[in-house]
Short mmCIF file of C-alpha atoms in Angstrom, two decimals:
data_model
loop_
_atom_site.label_atom_id
_atom_site.label_comp_id
_atom_site.label_asym_id
_atom_site.label_seq_id
_atom_site.Cartn_x
_atom_site.Cartn_y
_atom_site.Cartn_z
CA UNK A 123 -23.84 69.54 77.66
CA UNK A 124 -25.12 66.83 75.36
CA UNK A 125 -22.56 66.22 72.62
CA UNK A 126 -22.69 64.36 69.31
CA UNK A 127 -19.27 62.81 68.69
CA UNK A 128 -18.88 62.08 64.98
CA UNK A 129 -16.10 59.50 64.62
CA UNK A 130 -16.62 58.82 68.30
CA UNK A 131 -15.56 55.16 68.25
CA UNK A 132 -12.10 55.97 66.89
CA UNK A 133 -8.81 56.58 68.65
CA UNK A 134 -9.28 60.23 69.60
CA UNK A 135 -13.06 59.81 69.74
CA UNK A 136 -13.13 57.18 72.47
CA UNK A 137 -10.70 59.12 74.64
CA UNK A 138 -12.72 62.30 74.12
CA UNK A 139 -15.89 60.45 75.07
CA UNK A 140 -14.26 59.34 78.32
CA UNK A 141 -13.11 62.90 79.06
CA UNK A 142 -16.58 64.32 78.35
CA UNK A 143 -18.34 61.76 80.53
CA UNK A 144 -15.86 62.17 83.36
CA UNK A 145 -16.50 65.93 83.23
CA UNK A 146 -20.24 65.39 83.66
CA UNK A 147 -21.34 65.80 80.05
CA UNK A 148 -23.36 63.39 77.90
CA UNK A 149 -22.11 61.86 74.66
CA UNK A 150 -23.59 59.97 71.73
CA UNK A 151 -21.17 58.34 69.30
CA UNK A 152 -21.71 58.27 65.53
CA UNK A 153 -19.26 56.12 63.58
CA UNK A 154 -19.34 54.00 60.43
CA UNK A 155 -16.77 51.65 62.04
CA UNK A 156 -14.62 51.74 58.89
CA UNK A 157 -11.52 52.30 61.02
CA UNK A 158 -12.49 50.91 64.40
CA UNK A 159 -14.72 48.40 66.21
CA UNK A 160 -17.97 48.59 68.15
CA UNK A 161 -16.19 47.10 71.16
CA UNK A 162 -14.36 50.43 71.53
CA UNK A 163 -17.64 52.08 72.56
CA UNK A 164 -18.28 49.26 75.02
CA UNK A 165 -14.87 49.91 76.57
CA UNK A 166 -15.77 53.60 77.03
CA UNK A 167 -18.81 52.50 79.03
CA UNK A 168 -16.63 50.10 81.01
CA UNK A 169 -14.17 52.87 81.93
CA UNK A 170 -16.76 55.47 82.86
CA UNK A 171 -19.56 53.31 84.23
CA UNK A 172 -21.91 55.20 81.92
CA UNK A 173 -23.91 53.82 79.01
CA UNK A 174 -22.77 55.41 75.75
CA UNK A 175 -25.07 55.12 72.73
CA UNK A 176 -23.29 54.15 69.51
CA UNK A 177 -25.03 54.82 66.21
CA UNK A 178 -23.41 52.98 63.32
CA UNK A 179 -23.72 55.13 60.23
CA UNK A 180 -22.09 57.55 57.82
CA UNK A 181 -21.65 61.10 59.12
CA UNK A 182 -21.61 62.29 55.50
CA UNK A 183 -25.26 61.27 55.08
CA UNK A 184 -27.76 63.99 56.09
CA UNK A 185 -30.45 61.37 56.72
CA UNK A 186 -28.20 59.45 59.11
CA UNK A 187 -27.23 62.60 61.02
CA UNK A 188 -30.89 63.70 61.17
CA UNK A 189 -31.80 60.28 62.53
CA UNK A 190 -29.27 60.67 65.34
CA UNK A 191 -30.85 64.00 66.28
CA UNK A 192 -34.34 62.44 66.11
CA UNK A 193 -33.44 59.45 68.26
CA UNK A 194 -30.85 60.89 70.66
CA UNK A 195 -31.12 64.68 70.54
CA UNK A 196 -31.34 67.49 71.14
CA UNK A 197 -27.61 68.25 71.19
CA UNK A 198 -25.80 71.33 72.41
CA UNK A 199 -22.65 70.67 70.42
CA UNK A 200 -21.00 68.54 67.75
CA UNK A 201 -17.39 67.39 67.88
CA UNK A 202 -16.34 66.36 64.38
CA UNK A 203 -13.64 63.67 64.43
CA UNK A 204 -14.84 61.62 61.44
CA UNK A 205 -12.16 61.57 58.75
CA UNK A 206 -9.91 59.41 56.66
CA UNK A 207 -6.47 60.19 58.03
CA UNK A 208 -3.66 58.19 56.38
CA UNK A 209 -1.44 60.74 54.64
CA UNK A 210 0.15 58.24 52.25
CA UNK A 211 -3.15 56.66 51.31
CA UNK A 212 -4.62 60.07 50.61
CA UNK A 213 -2.13 60.58 47.77
CA UNK A 214 -3.39 57.37 46.15
CA UNK A 215 -7.09 57.94 46.84
CA UNK A 216 -7.61 61.70 46.63
CA UNK A 217 -11.27 61.52 45.63
CA UNK A 218 -12.10 59.31 48.61
CA UNK A 219 -10.35 61.71 50.98
CA UNK A 220 -11.86 64.92 49.62
CA UNK A 221 -15.32 63.38 49.43
CA UNK A 222 -15.35 61.85 52.91
CA UNK A 223 -13.49 64.58 54.78
CA UNK A 224 -15.55 67.41 53.30
CA UNK A 225 -18.95 65.73 52.98
CA UNK A 226 -18.99 64.80 56.67
CA UNK A 227 -18.54 68.46 57.58
CA UNK A 228 -21.26 69.57 55.19
CA UNK A 229 -23.79 67.05 56.52
CA UNK A 230 -23.02 67.69 60.18
CA UNK A 231 -23.24 71.46 59.70
CA UNK A 232 -26.41 71.36 57.58
CA UNK A 233 -28.27 69.25 60.10
CA UNK A 234 -26.65 70.79 63.17
CA UNK A 235 -27.51 74.36 62.21
CA UNK A 236 -31.08 73.36 61.35
CA UNK A 237 -31.40 71.67 64.74
CA UNK A 238 -30.00 74.61 66.72
CA UNK A 239 -26.53 73.49 67.83
CA UNK A 240 -24.48 76.30 69.31
CA UNK A 241 -20.96 74.82 69.29
CA UNK A 242 -19.00 72.93 66.65
CA UNK A 243 -15.49 71.61 67.34
CA UNK A 244 -13.45 70.43 64.36
CA UNK A 245 -10.50 68.04 64.44
CA UNK A 246 -7.79 69.60 62.28
CA UNK A 247 -4.05 69.08 62.01
CA UNK A 248 -0.76 70.85 62.45
CA UNK A 249 0.11 69.79 58.90
CA UNK A 250 -1.91 72.76 57.58
CA UNK A 251 1.12 74.93 58.43
CA UNK A 252 3.11 75.36 55.25
CA UNK A 253 6.34 77.22 56.09
CA UNK A 254 8.91 75.16 58.06
CA UNK A 255 10.73 78.40 58.92
CA UNK A 256 7.80 79.40 61.16
CA UNK A 257 8.80 77.00 63.96
CA UNK A 258 7.43 76.75 66.52
CA UNK A 259 4.09 77.04 64.78
CA UNK A 260 1.62 79.49 66.28
CA UNK A 261 -1.98 79.88 65.21
CA UNK A 262 -0.79 82.87 63.15
CA UNK A 263 1.82 80.88 61.21
CA UNK A 264 1.44 80.54 57.47
CA UNK A 265 -1.15 78.03 56.26
CA UNK A 266 -1.98 77.01 52.72
CA UNK A 267 -4.25 74.92 50.54
CA UNK A 268 -1.16 74.10 48.47
CA UNK A 269 0.00 71.28 50.75
CA UNK A 270 1.77 68.03 49.98
CA UNK A 271 -1.14 65.61 50.32
CA UNK A 272 -4.95 65.48 50.02
CA UNK A 273 -5.40 64.67 53.72
CA UNK A 274 -3.80 67.94 54.83
CA UNK A 275 -5.49 69.85 52.01
CA UNK A 276 -8.90 68.51 53.02
CA UNK A 277 -8.36 69.65 56.60
CA UNK A 278 -7.38 73.15 55.54
CA UNK A 279 -10.35 73.29 53.14
CA UNK A 280 -12.62 72.40 56.05
CA UNK A 281 -11.17 75.22 58.11
CA UNK A 282 -11.95 77.72 55.35
CA UNK A 283 -15.51 76.41 54.99
CA UNK A 284 -16.12 76.55 58.73
CA UNK A 285 -14.75 80.07 59.06
CA UNK A 286 -17.19 81.23 56.37
CA UNK A 287 -20.08 79.47 58.12
CA UNK A 288 -19.17 81.07 61.45
CA UNK A 289 -19.05 84.51 59.83
CA UNK A 290 -22.71 84.35 58.77
CA UNK A 291 -23.91 82.61 61.96
CA UNK A 292 -22.75 85.05 64.68
CA UNK A 293 -24.34 83.08 67.54
CA UNK A 294 -22.43 79.92 66.61
CA UNK A 295 -19.11 78.95 68.13
CA UNK A 296 -16.73 77.14 65.76
CA UNK A 297 -13.48 75.93 67.28
CA UNK A 298 -10.66 74.48 65.18
CA UNK A 299 -8.24 72.24 67.08
CA UNK A 300 -4.98 71.69 65.22
CA UNK A 301 -3.55 68.43 66.56
CA UNK A 302 0.09 67.63 66.41
CA UNK A 303 1.07 63.94 66.87
CA UNK A 304 -1.39 62.01 69.09
CA UNK A 305 0.22 59.13 70.98
CA UNK A 306 -0.40 57.06 74.10
CA UNK A 307 -3.56 55.37 75.33
CA UNK A 308 -5.92 55.43 78.26
CA UNK A 309 -4.05 54.27 81.39
CA UNK A 310 -6.63 51.53 81.95
CA UNK A 311 -5.36 49.74 78.83
CA UNK A 312 -8.97 49.33 77.67
CA UNK A 313 -8.90 51.79 74.78
CA UNK A 314 -6.10 52.79 72.45
CA UNK A 315 -5.00 53.12 68.86
CA UNK A 316 -5.85 50.21 66.58
CA UNK A 317 -4.70 51.00 63.02
CA UNK A 318 -5.60 48.58 60.25
CA UNK A 319 -2.73 46.92 58.41
CA UNK A 320 0.80 48.25 58.71
CA UNK A 321 0.73 51.46 60.77
CA UNK A 322 1.63 54.77 59.15
CA UNK A 323 2.70 56.49 62.37
CA UNK A 324 5.76 55.82 64.49
CA UNK A 325 4.43 54.77 67.89
CA UNK A 326 1.98 52.11 66.65
CA UNK A 327 4.73 50.77 64.39
CA UNK A 328 7.17 50.56 67.30
CA UNK A 329 4.55 48.86 69.45
CA UNK A 330 3.85 46.27 66.75
CA UNK A 331 7.56 45.45 66.67
CA UNK A 332 7.53 45.16 70.47
CA UNK A 333 4.59 42.77 70.43
CA UNK A 334 6.21 40.69 67.67
CA UNK A 335 3.86 41.29 64.75
CA UNK A 336 6.41 43.38 62.81
CA UNK A 337 10.09 42.54 62.38
CA UNK A 338 11.93 45.80 63.00
CA UNK A 339 11.55 49.55 63.39
CA UNK A 340 12.40 51.58 60.30
CA UNK A 341 14.01 54.94 61.09
CA UNK A 342 13.61 57.12 58.02
CA UNK A 343 16.70 59.29 57.98
CA UNK A 344 19.31 59.99 60.64
CA UNK A 345 21.06 62.85 58.85
CA UNK A 346 18.66 65.72 59.52
CA UNK A 347 19.93 68.96 61.03
CA UNK A 348 18.64 68.00 64.48
CA UNK A 349 20.44 67.14 67.72
CA UNK A 350 20.57 63.39 67.00
CA UNK A 351 19.98 63.46 63.25
CA UNK A 352 16.43 62.08 63.38
CA UNK A 353 13.20 63.98 62.82
CA UNK A 354 11.62 66.04 65.59
CA UNK A 355 7.87 65.93 66.24
CA UNK A 356 5.46 67.25 68.85
CA UNK A 357 3.95 64.12 70.41
CA UNK A 358 0.84 64.82 72.50
CA UNK A 359 -0.68 62.22 74.79
CA UNK A 360 -4.18 61.35 73.59
CA UNK A 361 -5.56 61.84 77.12
CA UNK A 362 -4.30 65.44 77.10
CA UNK A 363 -5.70 65.86 73.60
CA UNK A 364 -9.10 64.60 74.75
CA UNK A 365 -9.13 67.07 77.64
CA UNK A 366 -8.49 69.82 75.10
CA UNK A 367 -11.85 69.06 73.46
CA UNK A 368 -13.67 69.31 76.78
CA UNK A 369 -12.24 72.71 77.66
CA UNK A 370 -12.81 73.93 74.10
CA UNK A 371 -16.52 73.23 74.60
CA UNK A 372 -16.70 74.55 78.13
CA UNK A 373 -14.90 77.79 77.28
CA UNK A 374 -16.61 78.30 73.90
CA UNK A 375 -17.58 81.81 72.89
CA UNK A 376 -19.55 82.80 69.77
CA UNK A 377 -17.28 83.20 66.76
CA UNK A 378 -14.42 81.36 65.11
CA UNK A 379 -11.31 80.30 67.02
CA UNK A 380 -8.22 78.22 66.27
CA UNK A 381 -6.00 76.48 68.82
CA UNK A 382 -2.87 74.37 68.58
CA UNK A 383 -2.97 71.25 70.75
CA UNK A 384 0.55 70.04 71.36
CA UNK A 385 3.22 70.04 74.05
CA UNK A 386 5.55 72.59 72.50
CA UNK A 387 8.44 70.22 73.24
CA UNK A 388 9.83 68.39 70.20
CA UNK A 389 10.88 64.76 70.62
CA UNK A 390 13.15 62.97 68.15
CA UNK A 391 12.53 59.57 66.59
CA UNK A 392 15.48 58.15 68.54
CA UNK A 393 14.13 59.59 71.79
CA UNK A 394 10.70 58.06 71.22
CA UNK A 395 12.15 54.65 70.40
CA UNK A 396 14.41 54.78 73.48
CA UNK A 397 11.47 55.73 75.68
CA UNK A 398 9.39 52.88 74.27
CA UNK A 399 12.23 50.43 74.85
CA UNK A 400 12.30 51.59 78.48
CA UNK A 401 8.56 50.87 78.76
CA UNK A 402 8.97 47.43 77.21
CA UNK A 403 12.10 46.62 79.19
CA UNK A 404 14.28 45.54 76.28
CA UNK A 405 15.97 46.84 73.17
CA UNK A 406 13.96 46.56 69.96
CA UNK A 407 15.37 45.70 66.51
CA UNK A 408 15.69 48.75 64.29
CA UNK A 409 17.23 49.80 61.00
CA UNK A 410 18.08 53.21 59.58
CA UNK A 411 16.59 53.80 56.14
CA UNK A 412 16.67 56.70 53.72
CA UNK A 413 14.54 59.77 54.21
CA UNK A 414 10.92 59.53 53.06
CA UNK A 415 9.80 62.00 50.39
CA UNK A 416 7.89 64.88 51.97
CA UNK A 417 9.24 64.41 55.50
CA UNK A 418 10.64 67.51 57.20
CA UNK A 419 13.30 67.76 59.85
CA UNK A 420 11.07 69.22 62.54
CA UNK A 421 7.49 70.21 63.25
CA UNK A 422 6.20 71.37 66.61
CA UNK A 423 3.92 74.06 67.96
CA UNK A 424 3.63 76.85 70.46
CA UNK A 425 0.52 75.90 72.50
CA UNK A 426 0.50 79.12 74.57
CA UNK A 427 -2.80 80.37 73.15
CA UNK A 428 -4.68 77.30 74.42
CA UNK A 429 -3.21 77.80 77.89
CA UNK A 430 -3.93 81.51 77.87
CA UNK A 431 -7.49 81.40 76.53
CA UNK A 432 -8.72 77.94 77.49
CA UNK A 433 -6.66 77.17 80.58
CA UNK A 434 -5.44 73.99 78.88
CA UNK A 435 -1.88 72.68 78.96
CA UNK A 436 -0.50 69.22 78.21
CA UNK A 437 0.33 67.41 81.44
CA UNK A 438 1.84 64.17 80.14
CA UNK A 439 5.17 63.51 78.46
CA UNK A 440 6.65 60.99 76.06
CA UNK A 441 7.51 58.48 78.82
CA UNK A 442 3.87 58.54 79.97
CA UNK A 443 2.70 58.04 76.40
CA UNK A 444 5.03 55.10 75.75
CA UNK A 445 4.11 53.46 79.06
CA UNK A 446 0.37 53.77 78.37
CA UNK A 447 0.64 52.73 74.73
CA UNK A 448 2.61 49.62 75.66
CA UNK A 449 0.08 48.81 78.37
CA UNK A 450 -2.68 48.99 75.74
CA UNK A 451 -0.78 47.03 73.07
CA UNK A 452 0.53 44.30 75.38
CA UNK A 453 -2.94 43.83 76.87
CA UNK A 454 -4.56 43.88 73.42
CA UNK A 455 -1.92 42.47 71.04
CA UNK A 456 -4.49 42.15 68.27
CA UNK A 457 -6.29 45.37 69.09
CA UNK A 458 -10.06 45.35 69.42
CA UNK A 459 -10.31 42.41 67.02
CA UNK A 460 -8.94 40.18 69.77
CA UNK A 461 -11.59 41.23 72.27
#
């Protein structure tokens, strides 16, 4: 298949591009580079030995998307990874988040349907689940638009839009992939996560402490009702996550489908930090802080549907993720900007 990867130069995008190319598919990357660097696409080519076109442009612009089809099409499928994704920032910039995260879907679908694409894979999130009592979350667990932040709301809104589009286009396959917590990096150390500024997520924060650019790890709450008092999350290695996109395309059937992509095994904050310290080979400075507003004690999924229907199952664990992330960060202490 020939696949348009919107947001393809980002963290999940580059790993998905590698997985697609290694599986014998073709990929073209579309990215405005607002959250990444062009060198990321060059690293994909370095890993795979395959030239990967990168179009720098806004996936929310119909003319830009049409130009990609004109210059690099036709395409069999679109994987939509282009989104603003910082939960905290979304509460301060709701208009930016709703506009970007919805307009990209509208443009990609308008152009894609007009140009005859048959498969559309959307990057969603496990934060669309709204009832903590549903653990572990299945695809049938309660979801809501009434969520705690515009990022999560925008993802759930997209799901609703895409389900309606699939209903009136019976030959189209629309697959929603609800990610849990992507971590890790490609084992080559050539591509990985490169967040701007102070990271919002735990593993990049820990790695910045390990490399010396941040002073200490902040652990937000150690008094939750969990085995060690710290929050539990479902951390999925980004390489496993990328493989999930490939099988979602290869197994696609007409209609609308939703799949959780996670390990099903919750890992605590303390466990992640300990695993990362093992990868680094030394203890890292840390401090326990108060709970953050909006944080929950635990969130993790039941990924059985993806295994049953797609034949996909996460193969890598938290030690693999910490090892590979540290390999990436220690090799690229300043991320892609240092390349």
